[in-house]
Short mmCIF file of C-alpha atoms in Angstrom, two decimals:
data_model
loop_
_atom_site.label_atom_id
_atom_site.label_comp_id
_atom_site.label_asym_id
_atom_site.label_seq_id
_atom_site.Cartn_x
_atom_site.Cartn_y
_atom_site.Cartn_z
CA MET A 29 -19.78 -39.45 67.38
CA PRO A 30 -23.39 -38.22 67.15
CA GLY A 31 -25.78 -41.08 66.45
CA VAL A 32 -23.66 -43.62 68.33
CA LYS A 33 -25.84 -45.50 70.81
CA ILE A 34 -24.25 -46.23 74.16
CA ASN A 35 -26.61 -48.17 76.37
CA THR A 36 -24.21 -50.39 78.29
CA LYS A 37 -20.68 -50.38 79.68
CA GLU A 38 -19.75 -52.77 76.89
CA ASP A 39 -20.97 -50.23 74.30
CA ALA A 40 -18.93 -47.50 76.00
CA PHE A 41 -15.81 -49.66 76.19
CA ARG A 42 -16.13 -50.61 72.53
CA LEU A 43 -16.12 -46.91 71.63
CA PHE A 44 -12.99 -46.40 73.73
CA ASP A 45 -11.34 -49.53 72.34
CA GLU A 46 -11.87 -48.32 68.76
CA ALA A 47 -10.44 -44.88 69.59
CA VAL A 48 -7.30 -46.28 71.24
CA ASN A 49 -6.68 -48.75 68.43
CA ALA A 50 -7.10 -45.95 65.87
CA LEU A 51 -4.31 -44.11 67.69
CA ILE A 52 -2.14 -47.24 67.90
CA ASP A 53 -2.60 -47.86 64.16
CA SER A 54 -1.71 -44.27 63.26
CA ASN A 55 1.56 -43.09 61.81
CA PHE A 56 3.42 -41.18 64.52
CA ILE A 57 3.43 -37.96 62.46
CA ILE A 58 -0.38 -37.83 62.17
CA THR A 59 -1.41 -38.66 65.74
CA GLN A 60 -2.96 -35.29 66.63
CA LYS A 61 -6.45 -36.10 65.35
CA PRO A 62 -6.67 -39.62 66.86
CA ILE A 63 -5.48 -38.24 70.21
CA THR A 64 -8.16 -35.54 70.06
CA ASP A 65 -10.78 -38.11 69.00
CA LEU A 66 -9.83 -40.38 71.90
CA LEU A 67 -10.18 -37.57 74.44
CA LYS A 68 -13.50 -36.55 72.87
CA CYS A 69 -14.85 -40.08 73.27
CA LEU A 70 -14.02 -39.93 77.00
CA VAL A 71 -16.24 -36.85 77.22
CA PHE A 72 -18.91 -38.03 74.78
CA SER A 73 -19.86 -41.05 76.90
CA ASP A 74 -21.20 -40.26 80.37
CA LYS A 75 -20.08 -43.69 81.54
CA LEU A 76 -16.50 -43.19 80.35
CA HIS A 77 -16.37 -39.61 81.59
CA ALA A 78 -17.56 -40.54 85.09
CA PHE A 79 -15.11 -43.44 85.25
CA VAL A 80 -12.08 -41.40 84.17
CA SER A 81 -13.06 -38.59 86.54
CA ASP A 82 -13.09 -41.13 89.37
CA CYS A 83 -9.63 -42.44 88.34
CA VAL A 84 -8.15 -38.93 88.20
CA LYS A 85 -9.68 -37.87 91.51
CA GLY A 86 -6.98 -37.54 94.17
CA VAL A 87 -4.13 -38.29 91.75
CA ASN A 88 -1.38 -35.69 91.40
CA TYR A 89 -0.49 -35.96 87.73
CA GLN A 90 2.88 -34.25 88.03
CA GLU A 91 3.91 -36.51 90.91
CA GLU A 92 2.77 -39.62 89.01
CA PHE A 93 4.72 -38.50 85.95
CA GLU A 94 7.88 -37.96 87.98
CA LYS A 95 7.50 -41.38 89.64
CA ALA A 96 7.17 -42.96 86.19
CA VAL A 97 10.55 -41.59 85.11
CA THR A 98 13.66 -43.46 86.18
CA GLU A 99 17.26 -43.02 85.11
CA THR A 100 19.03 -45.98 83.53
CA GLU A 101 22.46 -46.43 81.99
CA TYR A 102 20.82 -45.82 78.61
CA GLY A 103 19.03 -42.64 79.69
CA PRO A 104 15.60 -41.87 81.19
CA SER A 105 12.94 -44.58 81.13
CA PHE A 106 9.16 -44.20 81.44
CA SER A 107 7.34 -46.95 83.38
CA LEU A 108 3.66 -47.09 84.25
CA PRO A 109 2.44 -47.53 87.87
CA PRO A 110 1.16 -50.88 89.22
CA SER A 111 -2.43 -49.67 89.60
CA ASN A 112 -4.85 -49.75 86.68
CA LYS A 113 -6.63 -46.60 87.84
CA ARG A 114 -3.35 -44.73 88.25
CA ILE A 115 -2.31 -45.84 84.76
CA ILE A 116 -5.60 -44.49 83.43
CA ALA A 117 -5.13 -41.19 85.26
CA LEU A 118 -1.50 -40.79 84.16
CA VAL A 119 -1.93 -41.70 80.50
CA THR A 120 -5.17 -39.75 80.06
CA CYS A 121 -3.48 -36.63 81.45
CA LEU A 122 -0.40 -37.29 79.30
CA LEU A 123 -2.56 -37.52 76.17
CA SER A 124 -4.31 -34.33 77.24
CA ASP A 125 -0.89 -32.64 77.45
CA PHE A 126 -0.12 -33.82 73.90
CA ASP A 127 -3.49 -32.53 72.73
CA SER A 128 -3.10 -29.11 74.35
CA GLY A 129 0.54 -28.67 73.41
CA LYS A 130 1.89 -28.63 76.97
CA ARG A 131 4.05 -31.54 75.88
CA THR A 132 4.74 -32.89 72.41
CA LEU A 133 4.60 -36.53 71.46
CA THR A 134 7.76 -36.06 69.39
CA GLY A 135 9.63 -34.71 72.42
CA PHE A 136 8.33 -37.52 74.62
CA LEU A 137 9.45 -40.16 72.12
CA ARG A 138 12.85 -38.53 71.76
CA GLU A 139 13.36 -38.41 75.53
CA PHE A 140 12.31 -41.91 76.51
CA TYR A 141 12.91 -44.17 73.50
CA PRO A 142 16.62 -44.26 72.50
CA THR A 143 16.47 -45.24 68.85
CA ASN A 144 16.94 -43.24 65.65
CA ASP A 145 13.99 -44.91 63.95
CA ASN A 146 10.91 -42.75 64.58
CA ASN A 147 8.51 -45.53 63.64
CA GLN A 148 10.24 -47.82 66.13
CA LYS A 149 10.02 -45.12 68.80
CA TYR A 150 6.27 -44.87 68.25
CA LYS A 151 5.85 -48.65 68.33
CA MET A 152 7.71 -48.75 71.65
CA PHE A 153 5.40 -46.01 72.98
CA CYS A 154 2.34 -47.97 71.84
CA ASP A 155 3.62 -51.21 73.40
CA GLY A 156 4.78 -49.57 76.62
CA VAL A 157 2.04 -46.98 77.18
CA LEU A 158 -1.04 -47.28 74.95
CA VAL A 159 -1.52 -51.05 75.04
CA PRO A 160 -1.19 -51.20 78.88
CA TYR A 161 -3.55 -48.20 79.04
CA LEU A 162 -6.13 -50.10 76.99
CA ASN A 163 -5.70 -53.24 79.11
CA ALA A 164 -5.93 -51.26 82.35
CA PHE A 165 -9.09 -49.60 81.14
CA ARG A 166 -10.62 -52.95 80.14
CA GLN A 167 -9.89 -54.58 83.49
CA SER A 168 -10.87 -51.65 85.68
CA PHE A 169 -13.87 -50.30 83.74
CA LEU A 170 -15.49 -53.65 82.93
CA TYR A 171 -14.44 -55.72 85.94
CA ASP A 172 -13.33 -53.25 88.64
CA ILE A 173 -9.88 -54.90 88.83
CA ASP A 174 -7.26 -52.38 89.94
CA SER A 175 -4.12 -54.54 90.01
CA THR A 176 -2.12 -54.61 86.78
CA ASP A 177 -1.42 -58.30 87.44
CA SER A 178 -3.90 -59.72 84.97
CA SER A 179 -3.13 -63.34 85.82
CA PHE A 180 -6.14 -64.81 87.57
CA ASP A 181 -5.66 -66.95 90.65
CA GLY A 182 -7.89 -69.87 91.50
CA GLU A 183 -10.19 -67.86 93.73
CA ARG A 184 -10.88 -65.00 91.36
CA THR A 185 -14.05 -64.78 89.33
CA VAL A 186 -15.27 -62.05 87.02
CA LEU A 187 -18.79 -60.81 86.42
CA ILE A 188 -19.82 -61.36 82.81
CA THR A 189 -22.74 -59.03 82.11
CA GLU A 190 -25.98 -60.12 80.48
CA GLY A 191 -25.10 -58.12 77.39
CA ALA A 192 -21.75 -59.86 77.06
CA LEU A 193 -23.36 -63.27 77.59
CA GLU A 194 -25.84 -62.53 74.80
CA GLN A 195 -22.93 -61.69 72.49
CA ALA A 196 -21.17 -64.89 73.53
CA ALA A 197 -24.29 -66.94 72.88
CA ALA A 198 -24.57 -65.54 69.35
CA VAL A 199 -20.90 -66.18 68.54
CA LEU A 200 -20.94 -69.70 69.96
CA SER A 201 -24.24 -70.50 68.23
CA SER A 202 -22.61 -69.58 64.89
CA LEU A 203 -19.76 -71.95 65.69
CA ARG A 204 -22.22 -74.76 66.49
CA THR A 205 -23.89 -74.14 63.12
CA VAL A 206 -20.54 -74.70 61.40
CA PHE A 207 -20.13 -78.00 63.24
CA GLN A 208 -23.68 -79.05 62.39
CA GLY A 209 -23.12 -78.48 58.68
CA ASP A 210 -19.68 -80.09 58.46
CA ASN A 211 -20.21 -83.49 56.81
CA LYS A 212 -16.54 -84.40 57.35
CA LEU A 213 -17.08 -84.64 61.10
CA SER A 214 -17.99 -87.97 62.64
CA GLN A 215 -21.02 -87.90 64.92
CA LYS A 216 -18.77 -88.51 67.94
CA LYS A 217 -16.44 -85.64 66.99
CA ARG A 218 -19.42 -83.34 66.43
CA GLU A 219 -20.85 -84.19 69.84
CA ASP A 220 -17.47 -83.56 71.50
CA LEU A 221 -17.25 -80.14 69.84
CA PHE A 222 -20.79 -79.33 70.98
CA ILE A 223 -19.79 -80.25 74.55
CA LEU A 224 -16.75 -77.97 74.40
CA THR A 225 -18.75 -75.10 72.91
CA ASP A 226 -21.49 -75.42 75.53
CA GLY A 227 -18.82 -75.76 78.21
CA LEU A 228 -17.25 -72.49 77.15
CA TYR A 229 -20.59 -70.72 77.52
CA TYR A 230 -21.09 -72.34 80.93
CA SER A 231 -17.63 -71.16 82.06
CA LEU A 232 -18.58 -67.62 81.01
CA GLU A 233 -21.77 -67.85 83.05
CA LYS A 234 -19.71 -68.97 86.05
CA GLY A 235 -17.13 -66.21 85.45
CA ASP A 236 -14.21 -68.59 86.01
CA PRO A 237 -11.23 -67.27 83.98
CA ARG A 238 -9.15 -70.46 84.45
CA LEU A 239 -11.97 -72.63 83.14
CA ILE A 240 -12.68 -70.22 80.27
CA LYS A 241 -9.07 -70.34 79.10
CA ALA A 242 -8.81 -74.12 79.56
CA ILE A 243 -11.91 -74.83 77.45
CA TRP A 244 -10.92 -72.24 74.84
CA THR A 245 -7.53 -73.96 74.55
CA GLY A 246 -9.16 -77.37 74.21
CA LEU A 247 -11.50 -76.09 71.52
CA LYS A 248 -8.62 -74.44 69.68
CA LEU A 249 -6.65 -77.69 69.63
CA ALA A 250 -9.72 -79.69 68.56
CA LEU A 251 -10.27 -77.39 65.56
CA ALA A 252 -6.67 -77.41 64.30
CA GLY A 253 -6.73 -77.92 60.54
CA ASN A 254 -10.47 -77.28 60.16
CA LYS A 255 -10.19 -74.03 58.18
CA LYS A 256 -13.87 -73.11 58.12
CA ALA A 257 -14.33 -73.74 61.85
CA GLU A 258 -11.05 -71.95 62.64
CA ARG A 259 -12.30 -68.83 60.87
CA LYS A 260 -15.48 -68.81 62.95
CA PHE A 261 -13.51 -69.71 66.10
CA SER A 262 -11.47 -66.51 65.57
CA ASP A 263 -14.68 -64.60 66.42
CA VAL A 264 -14.76 -66.44 69.75
CA THR A 265 -11.13 -65.55 70.41
CA GLU A 266 -11.76 -61.90 69.51
CA PHE A 267 -14.72 -61.78 71.90
CA LEU A 268 -12.74 -63.27 74.80
CA ALA A 269 -9.80 -60.95 74.13
CA LEU A 270 -12.11 -57.93 74.14
CA TYR A 271 -13.16 -58.76 77.70
CA ALA A 272 -9.61 -59.59 78.83
CA LEU A 273 -10.44 -63.27 79.36
CA LEU A 274 -7.41 -64.67 77.54
#
């Protein structure tokens, strides 16, 4: 990772996001390197290292692991805790065990995922452990939200950083350019799309998740069938998903 510039929390999270997704996209039999790379990225970035150290502080890994295991009629089940920071502590330590050889991923999959298909076992592990780990990290690291309930109530707002707003402005400006150059749009339709696009940026400035999702939904419906605009709108969706705003 030498040469990677990490100036902001968003830069650090992007590094983590790429490492987790590389592990998720791996074949289960060649996960050793992506696990090692993920743990290295948590050390490489001072911001990530300090954050994970804070999550692990005061958490008894063995106790958390035992709490996560419950017996069902189909055998043992592994369920993550309801706190984002405890999820981060538990899964980071679990991955460290896999990396060091204290536990094996193969043994973990065999114990907790009752299917004969190894690829299916790994997918279940990704869906049940790695994806929630990534989501917990996103919410807690970027927004200091510790509850795993990611549904926003009417009173909750999130702080969208200046760096993220600059990214949003660039993405939304590109979308406006598509509207401006689309000769098939009536002037009224074009103005309505401009209003929605500007409204989405305003909702990001306000940090209102309900408004963000409502305007995004309206814009998505308004662009249905407009292939060129839909392709550019996918960049908007990707941006909002990155910051857990959808």
